[in-house]
mmCIF file of C-alpha atoms and ligand atoms in Angstrom:
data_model
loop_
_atom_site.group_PDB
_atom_site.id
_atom_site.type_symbol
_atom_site.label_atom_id
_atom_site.label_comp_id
_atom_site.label_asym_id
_atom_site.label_seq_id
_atom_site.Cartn_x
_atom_site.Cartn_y
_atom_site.Cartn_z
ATOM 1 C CA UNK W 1088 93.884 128.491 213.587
ATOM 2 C CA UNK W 1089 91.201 125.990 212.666
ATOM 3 C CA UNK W 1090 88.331 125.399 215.262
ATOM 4 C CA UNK W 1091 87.409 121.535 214.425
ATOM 5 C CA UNK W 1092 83.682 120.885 214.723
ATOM 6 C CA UNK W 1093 83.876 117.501 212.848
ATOM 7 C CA UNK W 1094 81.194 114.918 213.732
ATOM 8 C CA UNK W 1095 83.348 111.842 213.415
ATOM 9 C CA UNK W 1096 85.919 111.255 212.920
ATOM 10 C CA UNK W 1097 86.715 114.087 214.670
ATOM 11 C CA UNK W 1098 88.625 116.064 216.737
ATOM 12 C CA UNK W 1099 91.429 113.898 218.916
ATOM 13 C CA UNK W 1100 93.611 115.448 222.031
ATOM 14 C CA UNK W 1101 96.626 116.925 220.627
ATOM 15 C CA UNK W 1102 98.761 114.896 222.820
ATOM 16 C CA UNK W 1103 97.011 111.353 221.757
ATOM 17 C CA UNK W 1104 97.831 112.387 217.929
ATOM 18 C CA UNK W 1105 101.236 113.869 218.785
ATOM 19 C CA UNK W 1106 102.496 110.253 220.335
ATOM 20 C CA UNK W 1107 100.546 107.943 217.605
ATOM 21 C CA UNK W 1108 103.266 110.199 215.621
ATOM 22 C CA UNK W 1109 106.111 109.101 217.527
ATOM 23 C CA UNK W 1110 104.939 105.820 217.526
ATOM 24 C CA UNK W 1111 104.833 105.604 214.260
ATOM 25 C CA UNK W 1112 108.084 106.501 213.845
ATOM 26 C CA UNK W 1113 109.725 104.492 216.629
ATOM 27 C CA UNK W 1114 107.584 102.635 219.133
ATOM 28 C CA UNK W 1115 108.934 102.933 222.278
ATOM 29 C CA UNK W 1116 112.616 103.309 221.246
ATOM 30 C CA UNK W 1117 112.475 99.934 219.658
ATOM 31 C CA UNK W 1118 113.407 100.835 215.875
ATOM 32 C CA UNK W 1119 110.304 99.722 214.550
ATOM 33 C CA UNK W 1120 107.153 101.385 213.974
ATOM 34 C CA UNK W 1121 103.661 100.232 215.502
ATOM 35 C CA UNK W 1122 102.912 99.926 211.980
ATOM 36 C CA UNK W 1123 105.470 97.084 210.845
ATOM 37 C CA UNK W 1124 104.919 94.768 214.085
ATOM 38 C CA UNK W 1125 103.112 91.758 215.425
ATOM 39 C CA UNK W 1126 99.629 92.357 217.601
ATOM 40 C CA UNK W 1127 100.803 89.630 219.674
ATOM 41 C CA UNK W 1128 104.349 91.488 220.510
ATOM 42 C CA UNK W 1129 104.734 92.188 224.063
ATOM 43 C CA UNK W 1130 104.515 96.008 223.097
ATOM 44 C CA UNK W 1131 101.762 95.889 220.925
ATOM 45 C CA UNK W 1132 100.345 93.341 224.261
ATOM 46 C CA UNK W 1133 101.140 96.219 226.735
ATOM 47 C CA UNK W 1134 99.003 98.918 224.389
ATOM 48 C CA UNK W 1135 95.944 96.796 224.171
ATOM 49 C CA UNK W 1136 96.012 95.581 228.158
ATOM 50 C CA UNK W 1137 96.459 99.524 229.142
ATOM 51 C CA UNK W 1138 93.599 100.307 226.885
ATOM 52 C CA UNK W 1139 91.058 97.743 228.712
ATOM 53 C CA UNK W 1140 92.195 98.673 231.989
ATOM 54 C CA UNK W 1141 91.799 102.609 231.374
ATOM 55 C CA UNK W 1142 88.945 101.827 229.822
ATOM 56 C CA UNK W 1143 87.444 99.531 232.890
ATOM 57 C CA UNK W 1144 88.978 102.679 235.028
ATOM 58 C CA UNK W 1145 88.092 106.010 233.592
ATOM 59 C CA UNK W 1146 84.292 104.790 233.212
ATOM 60 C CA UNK W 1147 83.790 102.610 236.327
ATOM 61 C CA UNK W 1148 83.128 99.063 234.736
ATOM 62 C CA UNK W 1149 82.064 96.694 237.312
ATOM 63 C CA UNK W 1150 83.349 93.170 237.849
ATOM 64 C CA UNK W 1151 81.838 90.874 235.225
ATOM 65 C CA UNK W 1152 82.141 93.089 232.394
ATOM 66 C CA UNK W 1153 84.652 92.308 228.977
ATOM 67 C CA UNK W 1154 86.272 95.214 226.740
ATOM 68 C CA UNK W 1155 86.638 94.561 223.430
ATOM 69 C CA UNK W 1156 88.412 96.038 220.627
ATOM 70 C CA UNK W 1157 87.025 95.111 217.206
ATOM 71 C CA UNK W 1158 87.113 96.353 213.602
ATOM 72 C CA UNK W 1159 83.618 96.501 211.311
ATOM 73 C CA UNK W 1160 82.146 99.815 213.226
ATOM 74 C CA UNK W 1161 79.518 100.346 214.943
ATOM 75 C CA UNK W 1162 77.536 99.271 212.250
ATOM 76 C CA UNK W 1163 78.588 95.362 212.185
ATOM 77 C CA UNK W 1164 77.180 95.861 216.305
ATOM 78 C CA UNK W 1165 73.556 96.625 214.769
ATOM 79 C CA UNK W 1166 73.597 92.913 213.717
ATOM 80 C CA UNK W 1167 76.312 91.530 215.941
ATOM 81 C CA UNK W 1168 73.651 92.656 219.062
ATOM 82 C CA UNK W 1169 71.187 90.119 217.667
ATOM 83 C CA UNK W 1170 72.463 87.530 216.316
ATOM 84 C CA UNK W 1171 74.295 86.840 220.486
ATOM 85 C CA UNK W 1172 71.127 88.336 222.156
ATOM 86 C CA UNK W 1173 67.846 88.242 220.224
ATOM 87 C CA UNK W 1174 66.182 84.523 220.876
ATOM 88 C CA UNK W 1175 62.195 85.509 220.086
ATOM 89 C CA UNK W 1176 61.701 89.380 220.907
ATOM 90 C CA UNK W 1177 63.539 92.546 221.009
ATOM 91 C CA UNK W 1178 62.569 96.300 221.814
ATOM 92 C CA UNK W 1179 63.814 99.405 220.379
ATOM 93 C CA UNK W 1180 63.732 103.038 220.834
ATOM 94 C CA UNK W 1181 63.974 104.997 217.293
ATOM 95 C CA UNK W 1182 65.707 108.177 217.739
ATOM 96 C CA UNK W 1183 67.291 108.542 214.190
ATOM 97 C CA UNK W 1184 68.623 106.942 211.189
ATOM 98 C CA UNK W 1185 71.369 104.856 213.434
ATOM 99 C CA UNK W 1186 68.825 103.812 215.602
ATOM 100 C CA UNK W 1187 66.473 102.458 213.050
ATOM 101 C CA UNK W 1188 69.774 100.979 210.973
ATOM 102 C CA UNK W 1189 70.212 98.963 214.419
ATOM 103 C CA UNK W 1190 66.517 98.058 214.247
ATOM 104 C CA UNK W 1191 66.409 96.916 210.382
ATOM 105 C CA UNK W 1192 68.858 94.587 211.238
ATOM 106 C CA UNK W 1193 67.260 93.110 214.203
ATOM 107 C CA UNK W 1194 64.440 92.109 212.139
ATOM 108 C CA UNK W 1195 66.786 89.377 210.532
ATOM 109 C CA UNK W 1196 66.302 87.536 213.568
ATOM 110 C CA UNK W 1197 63.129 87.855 215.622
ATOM 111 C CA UNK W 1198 60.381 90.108 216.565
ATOM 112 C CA UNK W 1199 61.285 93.472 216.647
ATOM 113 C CA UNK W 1200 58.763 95.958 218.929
ATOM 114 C CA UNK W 1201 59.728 99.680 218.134
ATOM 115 C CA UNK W 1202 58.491 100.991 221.895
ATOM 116 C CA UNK W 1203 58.148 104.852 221.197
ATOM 117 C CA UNK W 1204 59.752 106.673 217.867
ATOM 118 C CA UNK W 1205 60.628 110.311 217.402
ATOM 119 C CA UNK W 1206 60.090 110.224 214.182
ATOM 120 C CA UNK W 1207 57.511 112.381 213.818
ATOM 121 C CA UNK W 1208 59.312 115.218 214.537
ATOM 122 C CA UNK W 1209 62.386 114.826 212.427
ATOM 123 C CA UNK W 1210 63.870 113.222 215.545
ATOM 124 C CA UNK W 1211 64.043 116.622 217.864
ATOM 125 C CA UNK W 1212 63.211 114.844 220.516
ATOM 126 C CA UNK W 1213 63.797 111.989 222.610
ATOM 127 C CA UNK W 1214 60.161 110.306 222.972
ATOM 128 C CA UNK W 1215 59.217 109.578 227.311
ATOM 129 C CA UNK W 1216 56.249 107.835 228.763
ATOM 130 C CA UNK W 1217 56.936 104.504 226.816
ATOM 131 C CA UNK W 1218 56.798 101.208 228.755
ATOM 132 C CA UNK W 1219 59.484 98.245 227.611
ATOM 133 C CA UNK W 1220 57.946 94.765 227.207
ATOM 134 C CA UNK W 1221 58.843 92.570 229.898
ATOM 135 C CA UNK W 1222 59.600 89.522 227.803
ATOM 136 C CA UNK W 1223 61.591 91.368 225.475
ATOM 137 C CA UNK W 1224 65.144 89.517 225.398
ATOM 138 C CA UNK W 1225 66.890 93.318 225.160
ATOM 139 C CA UNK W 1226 65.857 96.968 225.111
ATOM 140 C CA UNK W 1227 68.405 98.868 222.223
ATOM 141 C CA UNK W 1228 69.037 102.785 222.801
ATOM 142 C CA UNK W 1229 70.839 105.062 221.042
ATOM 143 C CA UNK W 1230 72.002 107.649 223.858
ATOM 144 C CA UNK W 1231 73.358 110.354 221.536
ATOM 145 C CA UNK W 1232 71.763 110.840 217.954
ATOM 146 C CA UNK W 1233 74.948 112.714 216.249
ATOM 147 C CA UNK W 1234 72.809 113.444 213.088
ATOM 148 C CA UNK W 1235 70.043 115.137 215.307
ATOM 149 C CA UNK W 1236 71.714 116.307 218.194
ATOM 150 C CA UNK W 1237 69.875 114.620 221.120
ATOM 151 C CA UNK W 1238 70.546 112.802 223.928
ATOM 152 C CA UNK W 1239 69.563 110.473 226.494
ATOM 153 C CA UNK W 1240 71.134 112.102 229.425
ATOM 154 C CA UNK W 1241 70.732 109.393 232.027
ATOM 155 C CA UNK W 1242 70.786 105.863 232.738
ATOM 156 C CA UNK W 1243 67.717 104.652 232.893
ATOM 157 C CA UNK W 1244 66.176 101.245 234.414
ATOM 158 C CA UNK W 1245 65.127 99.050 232.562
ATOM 159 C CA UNK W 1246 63.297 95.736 233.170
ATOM 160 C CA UNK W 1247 65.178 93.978 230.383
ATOM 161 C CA UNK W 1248 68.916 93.582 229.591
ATOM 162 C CA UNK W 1249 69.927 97.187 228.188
ATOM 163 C CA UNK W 1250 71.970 97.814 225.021
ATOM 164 C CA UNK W 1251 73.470 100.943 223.790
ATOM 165 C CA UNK W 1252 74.921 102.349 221.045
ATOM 166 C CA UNK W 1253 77.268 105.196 222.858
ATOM 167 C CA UNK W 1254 79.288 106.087 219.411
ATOM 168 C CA UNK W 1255 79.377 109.604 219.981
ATOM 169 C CA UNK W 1256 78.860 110.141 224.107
ATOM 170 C CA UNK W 1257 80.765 106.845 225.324
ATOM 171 C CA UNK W 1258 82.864 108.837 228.194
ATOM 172 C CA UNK W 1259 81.528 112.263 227.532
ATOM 173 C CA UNK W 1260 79.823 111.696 231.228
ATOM 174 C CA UNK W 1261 79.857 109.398 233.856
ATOM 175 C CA UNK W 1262 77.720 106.339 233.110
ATOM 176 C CA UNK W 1263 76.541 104.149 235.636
ATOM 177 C CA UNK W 1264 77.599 100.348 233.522
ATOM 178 C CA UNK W 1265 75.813 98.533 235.547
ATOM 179 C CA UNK W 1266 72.595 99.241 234.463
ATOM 180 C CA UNK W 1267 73.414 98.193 230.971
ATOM 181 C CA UNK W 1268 74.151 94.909 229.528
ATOM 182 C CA UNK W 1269 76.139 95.784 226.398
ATOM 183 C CA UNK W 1270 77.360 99.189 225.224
ATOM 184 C CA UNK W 1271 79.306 99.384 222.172
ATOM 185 C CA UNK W 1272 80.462 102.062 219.780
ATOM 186 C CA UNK W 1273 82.942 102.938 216.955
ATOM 187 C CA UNK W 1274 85.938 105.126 218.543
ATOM 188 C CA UNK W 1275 85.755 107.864 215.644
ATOM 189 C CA UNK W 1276 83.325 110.329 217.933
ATOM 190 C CA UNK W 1277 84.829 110.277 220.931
ATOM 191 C CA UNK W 1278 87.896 108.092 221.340
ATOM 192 C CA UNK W 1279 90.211 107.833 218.546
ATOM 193 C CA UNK W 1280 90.225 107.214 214.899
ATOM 194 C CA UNK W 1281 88.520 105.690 212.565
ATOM 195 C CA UNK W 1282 88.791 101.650 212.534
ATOM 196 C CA UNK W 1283 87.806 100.748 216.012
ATOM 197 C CA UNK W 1284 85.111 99.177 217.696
ATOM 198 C CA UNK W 1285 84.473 99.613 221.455
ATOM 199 C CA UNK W 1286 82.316 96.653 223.131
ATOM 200 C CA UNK W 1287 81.255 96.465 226.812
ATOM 201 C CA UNK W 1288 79.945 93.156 227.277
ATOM 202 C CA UNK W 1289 78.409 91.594 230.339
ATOM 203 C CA UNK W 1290 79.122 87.794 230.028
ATOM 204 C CA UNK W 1291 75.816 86.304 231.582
ATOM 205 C CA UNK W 1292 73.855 87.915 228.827
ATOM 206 C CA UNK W 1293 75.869 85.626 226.457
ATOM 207 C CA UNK W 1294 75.753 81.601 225.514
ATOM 208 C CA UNK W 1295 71.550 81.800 225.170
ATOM 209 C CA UNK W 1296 70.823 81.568 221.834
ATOM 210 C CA UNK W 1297 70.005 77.968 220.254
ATOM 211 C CA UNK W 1298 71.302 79.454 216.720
ATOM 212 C CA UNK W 1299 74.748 79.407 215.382
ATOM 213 C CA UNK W 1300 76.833 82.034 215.313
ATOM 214 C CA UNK W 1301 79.662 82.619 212.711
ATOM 215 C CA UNK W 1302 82.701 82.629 214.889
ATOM 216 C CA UNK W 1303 83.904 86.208 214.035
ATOM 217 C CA UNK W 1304 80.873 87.424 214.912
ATOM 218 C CA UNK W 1305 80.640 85.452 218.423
ATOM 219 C CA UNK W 1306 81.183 87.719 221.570
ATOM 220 C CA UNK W 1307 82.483 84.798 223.144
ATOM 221 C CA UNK W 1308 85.155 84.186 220.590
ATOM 222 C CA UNK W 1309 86.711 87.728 221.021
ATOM 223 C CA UNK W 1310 86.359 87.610 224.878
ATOM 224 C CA UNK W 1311 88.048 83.756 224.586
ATOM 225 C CA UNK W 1312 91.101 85.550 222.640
ATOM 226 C CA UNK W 1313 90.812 89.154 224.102
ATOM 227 C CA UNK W 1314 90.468 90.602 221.192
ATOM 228 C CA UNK W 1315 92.957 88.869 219.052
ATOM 229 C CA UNK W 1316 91.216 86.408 217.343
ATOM 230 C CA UNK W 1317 92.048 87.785 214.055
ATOM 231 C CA UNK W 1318 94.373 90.898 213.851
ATOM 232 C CA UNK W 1319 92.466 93.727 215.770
ATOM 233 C CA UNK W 1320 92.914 97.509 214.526
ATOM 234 C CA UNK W 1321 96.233 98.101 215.859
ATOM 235 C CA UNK W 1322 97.009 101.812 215.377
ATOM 236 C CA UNK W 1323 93.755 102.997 216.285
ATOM 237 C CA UNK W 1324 93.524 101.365 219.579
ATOM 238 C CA UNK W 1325 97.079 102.925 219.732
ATOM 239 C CA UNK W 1326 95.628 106.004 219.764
ATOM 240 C CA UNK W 1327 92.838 104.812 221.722
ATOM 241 C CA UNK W 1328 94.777 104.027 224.487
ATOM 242 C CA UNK W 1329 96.576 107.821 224.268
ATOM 243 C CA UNK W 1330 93.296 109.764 224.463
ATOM 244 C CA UNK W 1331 92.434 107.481 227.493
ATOM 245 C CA UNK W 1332 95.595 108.185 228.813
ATOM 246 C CA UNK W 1333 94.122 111.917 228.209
ATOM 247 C CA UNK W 1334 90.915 112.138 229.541
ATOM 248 C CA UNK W 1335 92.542 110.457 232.991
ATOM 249 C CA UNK W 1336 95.141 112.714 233.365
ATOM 250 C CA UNK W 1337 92.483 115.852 233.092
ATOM 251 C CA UNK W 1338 90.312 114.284 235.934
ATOM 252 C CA UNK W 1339 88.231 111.339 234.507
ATOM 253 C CA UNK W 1340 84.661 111.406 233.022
ATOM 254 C CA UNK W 1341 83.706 113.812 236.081
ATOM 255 C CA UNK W 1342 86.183 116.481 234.164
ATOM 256 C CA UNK W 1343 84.774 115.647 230.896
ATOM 257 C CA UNK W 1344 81.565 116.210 231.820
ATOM 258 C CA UNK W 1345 82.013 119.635 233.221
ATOM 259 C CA UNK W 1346 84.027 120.754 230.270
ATOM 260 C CA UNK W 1347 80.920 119.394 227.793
ATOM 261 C CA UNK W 1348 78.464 121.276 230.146
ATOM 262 C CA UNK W 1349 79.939 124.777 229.805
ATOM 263 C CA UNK W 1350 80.838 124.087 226.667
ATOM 264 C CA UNK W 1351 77.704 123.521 225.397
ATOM 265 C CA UNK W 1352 75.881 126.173 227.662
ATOM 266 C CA UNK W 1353 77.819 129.091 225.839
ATOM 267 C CA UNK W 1354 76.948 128.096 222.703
ATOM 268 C CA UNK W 1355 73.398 127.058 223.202
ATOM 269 C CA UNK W 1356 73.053 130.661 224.997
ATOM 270 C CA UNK W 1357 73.985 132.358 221.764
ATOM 271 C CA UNK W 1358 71.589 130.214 219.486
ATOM 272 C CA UNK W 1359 68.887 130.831 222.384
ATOM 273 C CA UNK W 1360 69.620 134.393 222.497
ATOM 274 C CA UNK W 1361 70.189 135.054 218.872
ATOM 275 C CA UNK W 1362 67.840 137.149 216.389
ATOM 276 C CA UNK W 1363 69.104 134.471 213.172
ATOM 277 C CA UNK W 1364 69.389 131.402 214.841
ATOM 278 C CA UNK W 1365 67.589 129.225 216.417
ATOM 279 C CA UNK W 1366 68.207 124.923 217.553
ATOM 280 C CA UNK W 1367 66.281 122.296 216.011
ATOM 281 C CA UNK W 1368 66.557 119.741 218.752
ATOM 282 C CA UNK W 1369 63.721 120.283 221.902
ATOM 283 C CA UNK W 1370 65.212 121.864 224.930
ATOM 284 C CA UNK W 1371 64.869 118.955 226.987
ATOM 285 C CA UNK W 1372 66.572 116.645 224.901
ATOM 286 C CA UNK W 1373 69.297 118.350 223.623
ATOM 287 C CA UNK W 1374 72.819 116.976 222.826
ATOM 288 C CA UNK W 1375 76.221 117.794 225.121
ATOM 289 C CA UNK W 1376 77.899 116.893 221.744
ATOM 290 C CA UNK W 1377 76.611 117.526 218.570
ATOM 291 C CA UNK W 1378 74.754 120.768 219.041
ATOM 292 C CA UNK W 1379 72.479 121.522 215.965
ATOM 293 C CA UNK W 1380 71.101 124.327 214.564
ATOM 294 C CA UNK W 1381 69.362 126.962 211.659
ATOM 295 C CA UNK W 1382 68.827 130.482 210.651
ATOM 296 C CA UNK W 1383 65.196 131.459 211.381
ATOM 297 C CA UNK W 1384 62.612 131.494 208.406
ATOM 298 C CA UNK W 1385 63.074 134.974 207.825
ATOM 299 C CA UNK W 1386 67.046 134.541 206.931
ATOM 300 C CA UNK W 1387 66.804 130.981 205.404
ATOM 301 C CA UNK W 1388 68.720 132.793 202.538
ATOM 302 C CA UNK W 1389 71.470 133.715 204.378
ATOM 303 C CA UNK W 1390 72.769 129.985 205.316
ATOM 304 C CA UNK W 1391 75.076 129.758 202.567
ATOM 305 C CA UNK W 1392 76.702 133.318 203.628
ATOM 306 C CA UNK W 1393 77.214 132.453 206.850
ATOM 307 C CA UNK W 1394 78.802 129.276 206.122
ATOM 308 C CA UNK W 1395 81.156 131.528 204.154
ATOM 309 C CA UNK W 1396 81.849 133.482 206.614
ATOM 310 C CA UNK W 1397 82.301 130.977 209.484
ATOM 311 C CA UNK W 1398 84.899 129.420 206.635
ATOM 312 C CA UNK W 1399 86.826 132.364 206.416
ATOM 313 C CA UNK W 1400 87.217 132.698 210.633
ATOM 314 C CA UNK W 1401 88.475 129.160 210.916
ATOM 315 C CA UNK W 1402 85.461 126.926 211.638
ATOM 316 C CA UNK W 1403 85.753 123.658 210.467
ATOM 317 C CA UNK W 1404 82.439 121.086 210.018
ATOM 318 C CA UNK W 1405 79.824 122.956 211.099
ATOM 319 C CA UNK W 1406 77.694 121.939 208.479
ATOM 320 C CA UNK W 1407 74.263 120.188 209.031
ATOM 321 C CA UNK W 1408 73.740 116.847 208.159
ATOM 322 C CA UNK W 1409 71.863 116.923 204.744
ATOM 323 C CA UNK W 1410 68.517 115.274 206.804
ATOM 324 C CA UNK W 1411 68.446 118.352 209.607
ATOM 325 C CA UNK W 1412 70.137 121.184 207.466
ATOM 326 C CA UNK W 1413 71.341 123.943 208.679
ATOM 327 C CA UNK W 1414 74.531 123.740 210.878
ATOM 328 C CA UNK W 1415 76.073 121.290 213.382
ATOM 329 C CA UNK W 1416 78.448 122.027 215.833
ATOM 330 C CA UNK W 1417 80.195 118.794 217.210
ATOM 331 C CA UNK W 1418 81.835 119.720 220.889
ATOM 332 C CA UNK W 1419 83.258 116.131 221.999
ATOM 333 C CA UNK W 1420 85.665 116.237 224.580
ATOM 334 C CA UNK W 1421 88.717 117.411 223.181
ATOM 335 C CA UNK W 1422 86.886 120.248 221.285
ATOM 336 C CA UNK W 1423 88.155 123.494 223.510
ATOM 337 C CA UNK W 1424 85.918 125.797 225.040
ATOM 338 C CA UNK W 1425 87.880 127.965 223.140
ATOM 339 C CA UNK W 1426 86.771 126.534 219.887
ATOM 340 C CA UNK W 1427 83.516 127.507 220.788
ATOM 341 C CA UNK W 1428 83.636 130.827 222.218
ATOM 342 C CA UNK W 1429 85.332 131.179 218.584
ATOM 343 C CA UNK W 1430 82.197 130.221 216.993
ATOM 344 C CA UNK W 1431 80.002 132.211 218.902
ATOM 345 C CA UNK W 1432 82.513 135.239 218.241
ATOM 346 C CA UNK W 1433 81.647 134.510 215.083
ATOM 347 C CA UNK W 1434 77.890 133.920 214.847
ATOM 348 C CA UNK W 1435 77.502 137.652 217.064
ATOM 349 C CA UNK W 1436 79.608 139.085 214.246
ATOM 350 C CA UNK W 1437 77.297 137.840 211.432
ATOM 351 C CA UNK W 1438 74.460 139.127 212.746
ATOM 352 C CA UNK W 1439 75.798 142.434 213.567
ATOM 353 C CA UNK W 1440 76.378 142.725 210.008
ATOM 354 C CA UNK W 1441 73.207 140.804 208.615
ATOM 355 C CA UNK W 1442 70.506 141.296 211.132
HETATM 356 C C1 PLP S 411 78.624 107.275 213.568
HETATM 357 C C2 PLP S 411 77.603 106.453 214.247
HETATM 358 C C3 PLP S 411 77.374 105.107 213.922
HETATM 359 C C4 PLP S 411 78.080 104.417 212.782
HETATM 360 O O1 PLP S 411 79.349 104.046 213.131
HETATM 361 P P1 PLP S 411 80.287 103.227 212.137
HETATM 362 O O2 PLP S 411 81.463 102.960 213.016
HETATM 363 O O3 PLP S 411 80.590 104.110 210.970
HETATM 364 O O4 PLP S 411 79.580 101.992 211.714
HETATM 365 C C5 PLP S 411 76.442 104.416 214.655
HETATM 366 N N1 PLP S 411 75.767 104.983 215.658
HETATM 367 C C6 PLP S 411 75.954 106.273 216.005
HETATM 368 C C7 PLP S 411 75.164 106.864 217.124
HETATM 369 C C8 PLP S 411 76.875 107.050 215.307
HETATM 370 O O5 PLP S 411 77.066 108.333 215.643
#
């Protein structure tokens, strides 16, 4: 039995992978596989229109709001975000290396304020106290830094239009849209897998900027064509659409969210009450999802052992990105609590034998 701790792509609900099987196979008793047919089929149609309206559904998207389903990542949003939003001024928060990827490219195109950066601290904490410039055209958070395991757990108001990148926490809680102007996101966290772009887009915010914008990379043009301007990522939103299906038949964001919360409470327990380990990421600030942490000074030498040894009992990913070290334990939502309990099985055993 492997215990998936992946931090994207990542683990996906059994059922969602189990039909994108099927599907590939046979789509819907049709003969053909989603693989060999049009995006503008009525089936392939049906997938994509189910897939906004979950979407709009499971996280409580107001009126006024378009879903979008593009390729390039979350990454081609770092620049997309600007070049539709950014006429003279923009503000960002710098909570990591994704956030201050989304900042580099913002500098293409105006005046860039960094309002507060955690930088200082190897990003272990999400900085507080900072004020937003009121003639800022956007404010740009990241809510979840995967690489540092911290999170902004609430939605916060802002006196600008707010943009987020949710990659890894977009329906991991409820989220109050409204109080954001854009949130986008690549699927391969959370959602689905790899090759899909999520986009929630309030249309006022759009149609400012005197510049021109190269059609592909126009929200307008994708909200014109709903997505199928050019041929979207078909089989991922497939699969999309299948862990949507998911997280509404468990009970909705609401479920998720209670799942992620005792999830992460027994393992942060064990790192808090452990003799070897200890978290890197401030109390405070800590992530629901990616859930980082070392051995103590004293048994630095013993990282490599216990990676070993976590190996050998069936944990898969858990370790560190190269900038934090140590180990990372990702817990999105379809991570089981029993995946976890597994790892803390595991951790208790190590340092019974190495404490
Ligand atoms: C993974 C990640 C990205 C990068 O996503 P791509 O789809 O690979 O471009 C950006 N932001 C955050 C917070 C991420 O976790």
């Amino acid at each position: 039995m492997k215990h998936n701790f992946n931090a994207g792509p990542s683990i996906l609900p059994r059922v969602a992978i189990e039909n994108t099987a099927k599907a590939i196979l046979d789509l819907n008793g049709t003969g053909l596989s989603i693989l060999e047919i049009s995006h503008r089929s009525k089936d392939f149609q049906a997938v994509i229109d189910e897939a906004v309206a979950l979407f709009k559904e499971v996280l409580g998207i107001p009126e006024g709001y378009h879903v979008l389903f593009l390729g390039g990542g979350a990454s081609t949003q770092f620049c997309m975000v600007p070049y539709n939003l950014l006429g003279k001024k923009a503000a960002y928060l710098e909570t990591g290396v994704w956030a201050k990827k989304a900042l580099k490219e913002a500098k293409q195109f105006g005046e860039v304020v960094t309002v507060a950066s955690s930088a200082d601290k190897n990003y272990s904490y999400i900085p507080k106290g900072f004020s937003v410039p009121a003639d800022a055209d956007y404010f740009h958070i990241t809510t979840n830094n995967t690489i540092y395991g911290t999170e902004i757990h609430t939605d916060m108001d802002c006196p600008v239009n707010l943009v987020a990148d949710m990659s890894s926490d977009i329906l991991s809680r409820p989220v109050d849209v409204s109080k954001y102007a854009l949130i986008y996101g690549g699927a391969q966290k959370n959602l689905g897998p790899a090759g899909v772009t999520f986009v929630i887009v309030r249309e006022d915010i759009l149609g400012k900027m005197e510049r021109t914008i190269p059609t592909m990379l126009d929200y307008r043009t994708h909200i014109k064509e709903g997505s199928m301007f050019n041929t979207p990522p078909v089989l991922p939103i497939f699969t999309l659409n299948e862990t949507l299906k998911w997280i509404k038949a468990l009970g909705g964001v609401e479920k998720m969210y209670e799942m992620n919360v005792k999830k992460a409470n027994l393992l942060y327990d064990a790192i808090d009450n452990s003799k070897m380990f200890v978290g890197t990421a401030e109390k405070e600030s800590r992530s629901l999802m990616n859930i980082c942490f070392v051995m103590k000074e004293e048994y630095k030498d013993k990282e490599d052992a216990f990676m070993a040894f976590s190996k050998k009992h069936g944990m898969v990913g858990i370790k560190g990105h190269r900038s934090v070290g140590g180990f990372r334990a990702s817990t999105y939502n379809a991570l089981p609590i029993e995946s976890v309990q597994a790892l803390v099985d595991c951790m208790a055993a190590f340092e019974k034998e190495n404490a």
